[in-house]
Amino acid sequence: MTAELVRGQNHTLPQTRLEIRVSAGTPVVAGATLGDERGTVHGIEWIAHPGSPQLPGLEVSRQAAADHRLAVDLDAMPAAVHRVTVLLALPMEAGGPVRFGAVAAPFVAVTGLEGTEIATFTLTGLDAESAVAALELYRRQGDWKVRAVGQGYAGGLAAMLADQGVTGAAELARSIHEAVARGMARSVAPPPPRTPEGDRVRHTAAIGDPARPVGPPAGPAPSRPTAATDSTAGGPTAGASTGPINYAHPRRQATAPPPPPPTAPPSEPGRPAQPVAGDATGWSMEERLYNQVWGMFEDLARTTAAYRSAVDFAESRMDQELDRALSDPRNRIGGAGDRAREEARAKRDQLTDRAREALDRDLAQLAAESAVVEPALPAAFAGWDNPVWHAYRVPMEIPMAVRIGDLHLPENSDLRIPLLVRLPLERGIWVDSGRTASEAAALTDTDRLRRLAMDNAVAHAARLLAVYPAGEFSVHVIDPAGSAAAALAPLVNSGVLAGPPASGAGGVASVLAHLTRRVDLVQMAIRAGAADSLPPALDTAEQLLIVNDFPHGFDDRAVTQLRYLADEGPSVGVHLLMVADREDASAYGPVLDPLWRSLLRITPVADDHLADPWVGHAWTYEPLRTPPGSRVLEQVLAQVAAARRSGRRP
């Protein structure tokens, strides 16, 4: 029976391998401190936080999220640890909440590995506090208990750490928030929330081992709603799915979408059903496929987290068994020590092999699903080699999302997940042309890398033009030195650009002034509730600005305008597509840090820099490329240009 705790109440823990689940309704930072018998934290090495997420017996999330899972193995804690305090703090992001009184009360649950709740605590009564000690696990007379704390700190994370005796608390708090900002910048944005009725439908109860669920755990839902499923898996846990996500199409009614049609053929008992395309809820096939791709993305993240966690646990247990065996002087002579080593390694190998078998089953299921889904994707979701592009027609409606690349993990590099970003774009894109970006970039010639980066940007622009209805998307180009003329040829020759590529300082200033004015006018009209009063000549289509060779040709005013467009443009339909090497702009120092963080960084070559929003794995990003010798890009752009010239909407 679950113990529903109130502030100050405690409860005995029946087991030592646990999960602590946090649901906050808004992104929060989750961490934990290890304390001695008096609760004193003896240094930063006793604190688990996004910048240093793992300690013996403890793992926390690597990024801010609305939902977290902290993995705890109390038996693996050092003997000097008598208290584990779970900490929550609001991230210091622009525009985010600054006090817990302005958000829903956080909910914390201590569960077993199978998801059964042991104790829960809702942190009510918070107001000006921006950090809170949620609960603590403490050792008393050899037994572990949980106590609901709920102690808030208006002084934030620094005040909370200082209260636990941490030296240099302010500096540590600042470094934690910086790590959170970096994590949020590299994380792929999760889909918007959905209702419980919108959960992804699977024909099998779970992928792989039922004891390690990949989908939502069985049993009752949390006692309060959750808004997203950003979480982490670690320690000995499986990284199961958490709260509901809203995948509802923005133009549809708010009622629950219908389930997928029962098109899957019946399967033999004991065997998983054959995968089908559209195996998810949604109002249309496009929406079902979008949800299915994101479901595959989450499944792969969580099943890999389960495997890595199991391997780490096996290694940790082997080390502990070896330490115990070799601490006895009698085992240091004769064959006892060798036998202890062999037994410990055999147990490690057994656990690792079982984890790999479960992972292989999960990967096989996902690979089969991918093989069915990929050919069924619409043009906006499909790779350039998909035959759907040969039957391309200018669309009548904006799609839900657009594909900008593929993601994969080292456990199976052949299993690729389409990277879909919602439309309209919620943040700009930065194609990093620097050689220090990755190992693959370092091995590529500088000129070739810059050409690949610009080719990549042109392909993204062409795809965006292709998936929008005619006349509803405009592309501007800033190429100060004219160095990208060859790469820009498909856009220039087809006539789809809003104007010739701007060159020189004058051209840079003119384009930036034009787009800045557009942002100002639309914002003023929206604030005044007078959207119909915009000037008749104003282009109301979505605007994309491709910037090459930054910061060449940019003075201080132009840099300020560019930052303004990055911050304010997406909300009113103005988006950036930067092609730049950050080292070229190093003279500006930290002034441009907010600009880089505001953009989704991708690369022209493979690089493992993007993180998923659930577990925080480092995923390898692969850019989309047209097949060698193919003219699909030119053919698609020709149709877009023809539709524009005819002045029709398809």
XYZ file of C-alpha atoms in Angstrom, residues 8-643:
636
model
C 7.931 15.715 8.153
C 6.410 12.227 7.963
C 8.628 9.178 7.388
C 8.149 5.652 6.097
C 10.334 2.521 6.180
C 11.699 1.420 2.820
C 11.107 -2.281 2.089
C 13.928 -2.497 -0.471
C 17.173 -0.762 -1.341
C 17.014 -0.578 -5.143
C 14.622 2.248 -5.912
C 13.476 4.889 -8.349
C 12.529 8.404 -7.309
C 10.093 9.845 -9.817
C 9.492 13.573 -10.051
C 6.588 15.220 -11.895
C 6.672 18.998 -11.883
C 4.547 20.195 -14.801
C 7.368 22.545 -15.839
C 11.083 21.866 -16.456
C 13.022 21.637 -13.188
C 16.576 20.673 -12.278
C 16.798 17.472 -10.226
C 19.815 16.454 -8.152
C 20.795 14.779 -4.913
C 23.341 15.237 -2.153
C 24.958 12.587 0.033
C 25.341 13.462 3.691
C 26.932 11.920 6.773
C 25.152 11.137 10.058
C 24.661 14.866 10.709
C 23.549 15.545 7.135
C 26.738 17.378 6.204
C 27.831 17.213 2.568
C 31.617 16.920 2.522
C 32.336 18.299 -0.944
C 31.209 18.515 -4.519
C 32.085 14.848 -5.003
C 29.082 14.087 -2.739
C 26.632 15.878 -5.057
C 24.934 14.417 -8.138
C 23.676 17.052 -10.574
C 23.272 17.496 -14.366
C 26.951 18.392 -14.778
C 28.049 15.297 -12.795
C 25.062 12.936 -12.840
C 26.555 9.736 -11.417
C 27.754 8.762 -7.953
C 28.119 5.263 -6.458
C 24.569 3.978 -6.112
C 22.970 7.110 -7.551
C 22.218 8.607 -10.953
C 20.214 11.751 -11.745
C 19.033 13.433 -14.932
C 21.504 15.216 -17.187
C 19.134 18.061 -18.038
C 16.152 20.062 -16.847
C 12.851 18.307 -17.466
C 9.224 18.265 -16.350
C 9.605 14.643 -15.272
C 12.623 12.853 -13.878
C 13.655 9.422 -12.711
C 16.479 9.151 -10.228
C 17.985 5.684 -9.856
C 19.074 4.705 -6.353
C 20.896 1.609 -5.064
C 21.290 2.119 -1.316
C 23.436 -1.010 -0.953
C 26.000 0.552 -3.276
C 26.278 3.741 -1.204
C 29.590 4.346 0.596
C 29.497 3.368 4.268
C 29.967 6.999 5.310
C 26.702 8.020 3.630
C 23.702 8.130 5.955
C 21.448 10.561 4.101
C 20.420 11.112 0.471
C 18.567 14.389 -0.108
C 16.656 14.924 -3.340
C 16.847 18.512 -4.580
C 14.671 20.374 -7.087
C 15.393 23.815 -8.550
C 13.949 25.994 -11.278
C 16.381 26.519 -14.179
C 17.624 30.055 -14.751
C 16.273 30.393 -18.290
C 14.913 33.582 -19.803
C 11.140 33.737 -19.625
C 10.838 30.726 -17.317
C 9.173 30.702 -13.889
C 11.306 32.095 -11.057
C 9.374 30.707 -8.083
C 7.611 27.453 -7.316
C 4.506 29.364 -6.264
C 3.893 30.172 -9.936
C 3.839 26.524 -11.084
C 1.966 23.352 -10.182
C 3.051 21.697 -6.933
C 5.812 19.134 -7.684
C 4.944 15.492 -7.024
C 7.588 12.998 -5.877
C 7.180 9.219 -5.671
C 9.560 6.577 -4.338
C 8.966 3.354 -6.275
C 10.398 -0.092 -6.719
C 12.046 -1.113 -9.955
C 8.783 -2.545 -11.246
C 7.044 0.809 -10.776
C 5.098 0.012 -7.590
C 4.801 3.139 -5.474
C 6.181 2.901 -1.939
C 5.683 6.493 -0.800
C 4.526 9.734 -2.417
C 4.753 13.388 -1.458
C 3.186 16.483 -3.036
C 5.183 19.644 -2.291
C 2.408 22.109 -1.515
C 2.739 25.489 0.165
C 5.704 26.767 -1.832
C 5.713 30.424 -2.866
C 8.836 32.553 -3.428
C 11.184 29.571 -3.269
C 13.123 28.663 -6.416
C 14.811 25.576 -4.910
C 13.512 22.919 -2.540
C 14.801 19.876 -0.653
C 11.975 17.510 -1.610
C 12.659 14.403 0.451
C 15.485 12.452 2.012
C 16.406 8.819 2.345
C 18.184 8.219 5.634
C 19.782 5.316 7.465
C 18.574 4.601 11.008
C 19.827 1.598 12.998
C 20.749 -0.260 9.849
C 17.428 0.344 8.068
C 16.667 2.910 5.375
C 13.660 5.209 5.605
C 12.196 8.033 3.537
C 11.135 11.368 5.005
C 9.083 14.081 3.298
C 11.015 17.346 3.713
C 9.619 20.102 1.459
C 12.082 22.739 2.694
C 12.140 25.610 0.195
C 14.800 28.283 -0.344
C 14.045 31.718 -1.764
C 17.797 32.122 -2.276
C 17.730 29.294 -4.792
C 20.128 26.443 -5.328
C 23.073 28.310 -3.797
C 21.229 28.881 -0.506
C 20.105 25.272 -0.350
C 23.613 23.893 -0.915
C 25.082 26.323 1.598
C 22.534 25.125 4.173
C 23.924 21.606 3.763
C 27.447 22.781 4.475
C 28.768 22.831 0.921
C 31.846 25.022 0.501
C 31.658 27.334 -2.519
C 27.896 26.798 -2.854
C 27.362 29.873 -5.055
C 30.035 28.805 -7.571
C 28.694 25.246 -7.646
C 25.115 26.455 -8.163
C 26.276 28.640 -11.044
C 28.111 25.719 -12.681
C 25.020 23.513 -12.309
C 22.809 26.082 -14.023
C 25.403 26.459 -16.802
C 25.394 22.680 -17.310
C 21.589 22.775 -17.460
C 21.672 25.565 -20.065
C 24.108 23.552 -22.197
C 21.926 20.484 -21.883
C 18.788 22.359 -22.896
C 20.597 23.827 -25.904
C 21.627 20.404 -27.225
C 18.414 18.571 -26.419
C 15.917 17.758 -29.142
C 12.626 19.395 -28.147
C 10.026 16.775 -27.164
C 6.578 16.757 -28.749
C 3.951 18.891 -27.003
C 1.881 17.332 -24.189
C -0.942 14.958 -24.962
C -3.753 13.429 -22.955
C -3.586 9.869 -21.561
C -5.945 8.797 -24.352
C -3.251 9.861 -26.831
C -0.605 7.413 -25.628
C 1.149 5.459 -28.309
C -0.558 2.160 -29.081
C 1.573 -0.955 -29.219
C 0.450 -4.372 -30.453
C 2.740 -5.943 -27.854
C 2.612 -5.295 -24.132
C 6.245 -4.237 -24.080
C 9.313 -4.524 -26.245
C 11.665 -7.182 -24.996
C 11.632 -8.291 -21.368
C 8.304 -7.466 -19.626
C 10.258 -6.949 -16.433
C 11.920 -3.967 -18.102
C 8.980 -2.109 -19.662
C 9.679 0.350 -22.438
C 6.140 1.710 -22.535
C 4.144 3.181 -19.666
C 4.382 1.022 -16.525
C 1.391 -0.965 -15.442
C -0.628 0.181 -12.488
C -2.352 3.366 -11.485
C -1.340 6.696 -12.968
C 0.262 9.348 -10.754
C -2.183 11.194 -8.546
C -1.556 14.437 -10.414
C -1.248 15.153 -14.165
C 2.147 15.435 -15.808
C 2.995 17.626 -18.762
C 5.886 15.904 -20.532
C 8.153 12.892 -20.374
C 11.607 14.320 -19.967
C 13.246 11.903 -17.567
C 16.318 9.849 -16.982
C 17.087 6.206 -16.499
C 20.084 5.038 -14.624
C 21.537 2.731 -11.991
C 19.936 -0.706 -12.090
C 16.637 0.473 -13.546
C 15.091 0.024 -16.942
C 14.175 3.593 -17.796
C 10.466 3.018 -18.320
C 8.209 5.611 -19.893
C 6.554 8.203 -17.684
C 3.860 10.863 -17.999
C 1.561 11.474 -20.952
C 2.466 13.597 -23.954
C 0.058 15.594 -26.085
C 0.532 14.848 -29.763
C -2.715 16.540 -30.827
C -2.596 18.357 -34.132
C -2.715 22.132 -33.472
C -5.516 22.637 -35.991
C -7.742 19.826 -34.704
C -10.381 19.802 -32.004
C -9.248 19.038 -28.450
C -11.059 15.713 -28.142
C -9.082 12.500 -27.972
C -7.911 11.297 -31.397
C -9.111 7.945 -32.697
C -6.889 4.883 -32.228
C -5.027 3.399 -35.196
C -7.041 1.097 -37.432
C -6.740 -2.623 -36.628
C -4.677 -3.429 -39.720
C -2.051 -5.592 -38.039
C -2.411 -9.276 -38.911
C -3.013 -11.577 -35.933
C 0.142 -13.043 -34.500
C 0.850 -16.524 -33.214
C 0.729 -16.932 -29.425
C 4.041 -15.984 -27.849
C 5.223 -14.036 -30.881
C 5.011 -10.257 -31.303
C 2.616 -8.937 -33.930
C 4.022 -7.751 -37.213
C 4.592 -3.979 -37.143
C 2.457 -1.709 -39.291
C 2.835 1.888 -40.403
C 0.613 4.273 -38.483
C 0.664 2.253 -35.255
C -0.210 5.279 -33.101
C -3.131 7.547 -32.345
C -3.940 10.549 -34.527
C -6.527 12.287 -36.662
C -4.712 11.545 -39.903
C -2.147 9.118 -41.248
C 0.432 11.927 -41.124
C -0.228 12.488 -37.428
C -0.151 8.766 -36.643
C 3.185 8.385 -38.437
C 4.579 11.422 -36.614
C 3.538 9.922 -33.269
C 4.900 6.533 -34.265
C 8.328 7.939 -35.161
C 8.507 9.731 -31.817
C 7.411 6.546 -30.085
C 10.233 4.632 -31.771
C 12.646 7.388 -30.756
C 11.566 7.099 -27.117
C 11.571 3.292 -27.161
C 15.121 3.187 -28.507
C 16.286 5.735 -25.933
C 14.789 3.861 -23.022
C 15.737 0.331 -24.060
C 19.337 1.506 -24.577
C 19.247 3.183 -21.168
C 18.116 -0.116 -19.661
C 21.003 -1.960 -21.324
C 23.644 0.575 -20.340
C 22.292 0.708 -16.810
C 22.402 -3.083 -16.511
C 26.001 -3.174 -17.764
C 27.044 -0.425 -15.356
C 25.317 -2.249 -12.513
C 27.089 -5.518 -13.399
C 30.465 -3.768 -13.409
C 29.713 -2.032 -10.105
C 28.658 -5.275 -8.423
C 31.766 -7.046 -9.698
C 33.987 -4.321 -8.239
C 32.200 -4.515 -4.892
C 32.477 -8.318 -4.736
C 36.161 -8.149 -5.584
C 36.762 -5.494 -2.931
C 34.998 -7.580 -0.283
C 36.775 -10.769 -1.269
C 40.254 -9.238 -1.428
C 39.823 -7.260 1.797
C 40.090 -10.577 3.645
C 43.804 -11.348 4.060
C 43.065 -15.092 3.818
C 41.979 -14.631 0.203
C 45.258 -12.997 -0.794
C 47.210 -16.227 -0.692
C 46.636 -19.465 -2.486
C 43.874 -19.826 -5.062
C 41.032 -18.219 -3.086
C 41.669 -14.788 -4.564
C 41.762 -16.141 -8.114
C 38.520 -18.049 -7.556
C 36.859 -14.906 -6.186
C 37.928 -12.952 -9.253
C 36.659 -15.651 -11.608
C 33.314 -15.915 -9.826
C 32.830 -12.134 -9.816
C 33.681 -11.852 -13.503
C 31.409 -14.790 -14.356
C 28.489 -13.079 -12.596
C 29.303 -9.858 -14.421
C 29.378 -11.626 -17.788
C 26.112 -13.410 -17.038
C 24.313 -10.163 -16.203
C 25.812 -8.415 -19.225
C 24.855 -11.230 -21.601
C 21.268 -11.229 -20.351
C 21.075 -7.468 -20.819
C 22.452 -7.768 -24.355
C 19.927 -10.472 -25.235
C 17.083 -8.223 -24.078
C 18.556 -5.295 -26.012
C 18.903 -7.370 -29.187
C 15.233 -8.404 -28.962
C 14.201 -4.784 -28.569
C 16.429 -3.645 -31.436
C 15.070 -6.361 -33.738
C 11.508 -5.241 -32.992
C 12.350 -1.606 -33.655
C 14.301 -2.437 -36.829
C 11.286 -4.346 -38.173
C 9.041 -1.396 -37.347
C 11.439 1.041 -39.008
C 11.515 -1.062 -42.174
C 7.727 -0.733 -42.423
C 7.420 2.909 -41.389
C 10.176 4.459 -43.527
C 8.610 3.692 -46.943
C 5.223 4.976 -45.716
C 6.435 8.421 -44.652
C 5.061 11.510 -46.424
C 7.498 13.793 -48.242
C 8.034 16.130 -45.278
C 9.134 13.157 -43.119
C 10.973 11.201 -45.820
C 14.606 11.098 -46.858
C 15.637 12.427 -50.261
C 16.027 8.848 -51.518
C 12.393 7.982 -50.781
C 10.314 7.409 -53.964
C 7.642 9.730 -52.550
C 9.683 12.666 -53.876
C 9.297 11.424 -57.460
C 5.532 11.965 -57.133
C 5.938 15.335 -55.380
C 3.231 17.950 -55.729
C 3.130 21.346 -53.989
C 1.050 20.718 -50.836
C -2.190 22.406 -49.834
C -1.490 22.424 -46.072
C 1.518 22.861 -43.808
C 2.655 19.489 -42.434
C 3.050 18.833 -38.723
C 6.822 18.535 -38.933
C 9.804 18.307 -41.249
C 12.746 15.919 -41.258
C 16.181 17.492 -40.859
C 18.348 14.402 -40.425
C 18.686 10.989 -38.802
C 19.759 9.892 -35.330
C 21.362 6.677 -34.152
C 23.152 5.170 -31.149
C 26.382 3.133 -31.139
C 24.586 -0.025 -29.965
C 23.104 -0.296 -33.474
C 24.239 2.351 -35.937
C 22.078 0.854 -38.715
C 18.848 1.642 -36.861
C 18.149 5.260 -37.818
C 15.425 7.411 -36.279
C 14.153 10.339 -38.388
C 14.778 13.646 -36.619
C 11.463 15.465 -37.015
C 11.042 19.073 -35.872
C 7.650 20.696 -35.522
C 6.383 23.333 -37.917
C 6.331 26.260 -37.732
C 9.908 26.138 -36.474
C 10.188 26.988 -32.783
C 13.909 27.795 -32.891
C 16.501 28.556 -35.547
C 19.054 26.108 -36.923
C 22.840 26.404 -36.870
C 24.858 24.287 -39.307
C 28.280 24.171 -37.643
C 31.024 24.448 -40.272
C 33.869 24.374 -37.734
C 36.573 21.702 -37.854
C 36.645 21.444 -34.058
C 32.993 20.387 -33.932
C 33.705 16.642 -34.126
C 36.296 14.031 -35.026
C 34.777 13.612 -38.483
C 34.925 17.378 -39.013
C 38.556 17.509 -37.909
C 39.426 14.968 -40.616
C 37.676 16.988 -43.325
C 39.356 19.724 -45.337
C 38.230 23.211 -44.250
C 36.963 24.294 -47.676
C 35.134 21.017 -48.220
C 33.551 21.233 -44.766
C 32.275 24.743 -45.465
C 30.852 23.610 -48.814
C 29.163 20.615 -47.157
C 27.682 22.902 -44.522
C 26.253 25.258 -47.117
C 24.951 22.365 -49.235
C 23.248 21.093 -46.098
C 21.639 24.490 -45.457
C 20.407 24.739 -49.062
C 18.862 21.268 -48.806
C 17.033 22.270 -45.605
C 15.768 25.464 -47.227
C 14.605 23.530 -50.292
C 12.758 21.040 -48.110
C 11.013 23.816 -46.181
C 9.993 25.508 -49.421
C 8.702 22.182 -50.709
C 6.540 21.292 -47.705
C 4.819 24.684 -47.418
C 1.950 25.690 -49.723
C 2.923 28.001 -52.574
C 3.583 31.538 -51.412
C 3.545 30.713 -47.691
C 7.316 30.479 -47.184
C 9.995 32.958 -48.263
C 13.765 32.528 -48.173
C 16.348 35.327 -47.879
C 20.117 34.815 -48.097
C 23.031 36.776 -46.654
C 26.323 35.796 -48.274
C 28.630 38.762 -47.522
C 31.627 37.617 -49.560
C 29.745 35.687 -52.232
C 31.619 32.529 -51.255
C 28.530 30.307 -51.367
C 27.517 31.049 -54.960
C 28.026 27.459 -56.119
C 26.093 25.932 -53.220
C 23.253 28.447 -53.619
C 22.859 27.725 -57.331
C 19.770 25.435 -56.955
C 17.904 28.173 -55.052
C 19.077 31.021 -57.286
C 18.580 29.260 -60.624
C 15.081 28.068 -59.754
C 13.968 31.572 -58.775
C 12.502 30.591 -55.397
C 14.423 33.190 -53.344
C 12.723 36.376 -52.148
C 15.613 38.332 -53.690
C 19.225 37.906 -54.827
C 21.675 36.818 -52.101
C 22.779 39.928 -50.172
C 26.491 40.632 -50.256
C 28.771 43.189 -48.624
C 28.091 45.192 -45.473
C 25.332 47.152 -47.228
C 23.483 44.026 -48.286
C 23.745 42.575 -44.767
C 22.336 45.769 -43.231
C 19.478 45.971 -45.729
C 18.188 42.417 -45.216
C 18.508 42.582 -41.433
C 16.694 45.926 -41.318
C 13.875 44.558 -43.481
C 13.316 41.458 -41.312
C 13.746 43.350 -38.042
C 11.066 45.810 -39.165
C 8.757 42.916 -40.025
C 9.197 41.407 -36.554
C 8.495 44.782 -34.927
C 5.360 45.414 -36.982
C 3.857 41.972 -36.400
C 4.614 42.081 -32.684
C 2.999 45.504 -32.323
C -0.062 44.362 -34.252
C -0.436 41.274 -32.080
C -0.045 43.211 -28.838
C -2.626 45.760 -29.995
C -5.021 43.050 -31.149
C -5.004 44.585 -34.623
C -3.485 41.940 -36.877
C -5.658 43.161 -39.763
C -3.976 46.588 -39.642
C -0.629 45.395 -41.016
C 0.598 47.236 -44.122
C -0.793 45.665 -47.313
C 2.682 45.255 -48.778
C 3.927 43.241 -45.798
C 4.773 39.656 -46.735
C 2.838 37.554 -44.212
C 4.500 34.298 -45.264
C 6.936 32.525 -42.951
C 10.442 33.950 -43.497
C 13.741 32.050 -43.431
C 17.063 33.886 -43.374
C 20.117 31.888 -44.447
C 23.290 33.480 -43.085
C 26.608 32.307 -44.507
C 30.121 33.143 -43.348
C 29.094 34.849 -40.105
C 30.428 37.255 -38.750
C 32.081 38.469 -41.983
C 30.321 41.672 -43.067
C 28.581 42.114 -39.703
C 29.187 45.198 -37.572
C 28.011 45.507 -33.962
C 24.577 46.768 -35.019
C 24.108 43.850 -37.417
C 25.124 41.367 -34.692
C 22.569 42.905 -32.332
C 19.866 42.650 -34.992
C 20.748 39.030 -35.657
C 20.446 38.200 -31.957
C 17.085 39.991 -31.921
C 15.834 37.906 -34.839
C 16.997 34.698 -33.129
C 15.150 35.590 -29.918
C 11.985 37.287 -31.179
C 11.651 36.057 -34.765
C 10.258 32.510 -34.348
C 7.136 33.686 -32.503
C 6.158 35.879 -35.473
C 7.358 33.687 -38.330
C 10.972 34.776 -38.901
C 13.567 32.011 -38.628
C 17.365 31.767 -38.845
C 19.438 29.165 -40.654
C 23.046 29.970 -39.751
C 26.092 28.454 -41.441
C 28.994 29.417 -39.229
C 32.149 28.346 -37.446
C 31.936 29.510 -33.856
C 35.687 30.061 -33.786
C 35.320 32.770 -36.447
C 33.187 34.755 -34.008
C 35.430 34.161 -30.983
C 36.308 37.863 -30.827
C 32.805 38.554 -29.514
C 33.441 36.268 -26.544
C 30.459 35.335 -24.341
C 28.280 38.036 -25.934
C 27.165 35.535 -28.571
C 26.653 32.585 -26.190
C 22.875 33.215 -26.005
C 22.732 33.236 -29.813
C 24.412 29.852 -30.165
C 22.289 28.346 -27.385
C 19.078 29.598 -28.980
C 19.769 27.644 -32.189
C 19.480 23.917 -32.818
C 23.033 22.900 -33.739
C 23.472 20.352 -36.512
C 26.556 19.401 -38.508
C 27.396 18.697 -42.155
C 29.110 15.445 -41.108
C 28.213 12.801 -38.528
C 28.523 14.032 -34.941
C 27.209 12.770 -31.585
C 26.138 16.060 -30.028
C 22.332 15.906 -29.821
C 20.509 14.589 -26.739
C 17.080 12.988 -26.473
C 14.572 14.611 -24.083
C 13.949 11.476 -21.990
C 17.279 9.979 -20.966
C 19.880 12.366 -22.344
C 21.856 9.928 -24.519
C 24.352 11.465 -26.921
C 22.895 10.593 -30.353
C 24.884 10.662 -33.561
C 23.312 13.059 -36.037
C 23.544 12.194 -39.740
C 22.600 14.935 -42.245
C 20.214 14.132 -45.066
C 21.867 13.875 -48.483
C 20.454 13.553 -51.965
C 21.450 10.347 -53.794
C 24.579 10.730 -55.968
C 23.673 11.976 -59.436
C 20.064 12.669 -58.433
C 18.335 15.853 -59.547
C 15.498 15.496 -57.055
C 16.366 18.842 -55.424
C 16.228 20.750 -58.714
C 13.007 19.009 -59.785
C 11.250 19.812 -56.511
C 12.369 23.446 -56.590
C 11.201 23.757 -60.187
C 7.684 22.743 -59.129
C 7.753 25.193 -56.220
C 8.844 28.004 -58.556
C 6.187 27.118 -61.129
C 3.463 27.208 -58.476
